[in-house]
Amino acid sequence: MSDFETLMFSPMPPLVVEGVAACSRLHKLWEAADREATLAEIAPRIRGIATGGGHATMGGDVLARFPKLEIVSSFGVGYDHIDATWAGKHGIVVANTPDVLNDEVADTTFGLLLSVVRQLPQADRYLREGRWLKAPFPLTASLRGRTMGILGLGRIGRTIARRAEAFGMKVVYHGRRAQDDAPYLYYPTLAGMARACDILVAITPGGPETKNLVNAEVLDALGPNGIFINVARGSVCDQDALIAALRDRKILSAGLDVYADEPNVPRELIEMEHVVLLPHVGSGTKHTRDAMGQLVVDNLRSFISGRGPLTPVAETPWPATRRAP
């Protein structure tokens, strides 16, 4: 048994639990009768943490409880639940699970988009309710001639862009800076891009820097023929502004996989017939979740063996700098 001790705050997929236990001494905090007493006893020895976005939020105050902590291996691409900047300054590496879910999230994006534009869930209900017997389903909007604006042209954003091109759409993008190798037109402001497109796809990381980026001004710029798709984080969009824009028909429709306070979805959204809502299933296939879980394990295993993490995040490049006092 390795003398490297790893903490898991909450249950993770069996593949992760078994894989982490095989390469380190694993502490399952959810099994502790007294969590605080257990934390106090094991914290001085913990060198690794395995976690996920739906688990404990780890700010600097939490990370500081583990004086020997060296790595946090997180399940998912987004890591806004971890203060990676603090971790980087204190010699702790944070690893996430990029790339393995790009195609799945891009597929979900287009499932949402097609469902929104062609009103596929509404058409399904129309048939099931026997209404087709009385009249044909109404004509819908189309993808033809539309421009997609991508907020966040990262790995997943580029995968979405390639699918958009295959559908015959023009693609533009907005982010913190223009990317030299991107073959798409860059807009320095989000509102400017929203005015130039009629499909706005959010696939940017969550966290304080992107909170409420999609606000009333952006939605107004998107316009009455505009469609908003959010497969990023609920925090990226001002949810109240979105509800108002949908209610007042300032935009045509929206397809949402993420929300501000999951799993609580506002009643106003649920009662709107012209939006499509999913329960945060962007990467939710067994194939992809297994690949994500394996990467959590592989990051820890590689680190413990001395080879370093496989996928460290930008704020904590490897090799890590010496821990600050």
Steps between C-alpha positions, in 0.01 A plus 500: 500500500630844405577740783341778288171592672207629296172652618162471330232725652197337334427181307638487145443238227619152600768510231650807671467370854657166411774657287601754764495235773728282287773764473475672839357473846149636449297675770124505427377795699132425438538179701629682808268514800647840595628678189670787683677273745616277215622800300692632798669162543595432135553853359870521596569185292287563190704552182228454239131581460261345246186701443240621251303815423199384698706430811662731754593854396870539568612855557834591651356459850418135430823418316703659779374235740729248327862607556644214292250523213668465160223424249126539452371270225157621390228325301388730216637771276370786713687558824340821629422313824876505575705814566766401248673838526554450875611143437755610241648757736542232766660230287186287463420367155138478382417250225172477308363269228508688165460364146333170589158670508535744208292300253229412751443861606508614136239236415281617789537858378365408160230282650386804696531731200301277266239442770464875551493605135274223372299471826554125510391443863187707435428300184538176696249620760267620223484151352465321835212727602308404185509851359645389161163332436344845493764711326862487377773622733579871434800595289817579694815710472801360311877474528537620141695821459587536868825616659623333817690708752707292742581642842819313590693349210682238702523128428126444519424831329709399200328162485163677496628738231594212271152354534348840426705525181377155396146634541586785264513772762740791525695498827631797699636511854576707808745435782759676708724537196517415132659165414757517221420153369121538505343512151200698626427871540576628851284756679667691784168554680226251574223748422664571165505130418141459613391770255681316219356153565163342563617193692706564813666193653660534844782252562734714711628401847301602806628703794511867604659621175210375287210552739194646322698562180180434307289783639202710390717710266635190323154342470356824360783501245423139405155616397150358446622232256783397731556169675708455814657162578678452833716191547758679715403592857178652629702784650606618153148633435294748700209261547249770593592700190460187287156426644395858430635487144313175432180623664503826307603327174816707474665178380339213312589213728762331716640153560651450844698217657624700800342730758595744773394278792503138386295288525249775576358636173279810517129430458486780241733305270321169553166658408631654178397295198754657264819393681672161525643395837740216580617384847875568451568198281760654267759225543255249646576177318654195661783498247603859569449493876716187520772677300478802731520281808800313364679830439440601864673176602773530239587853609547381857686184401738691274563760770564242771745318275703819459412567136275794582132556417376430147265797470589784740287815468646830380524652847710212631754405234730207563755483653344696782688781668612467860222538753475855637541542874 
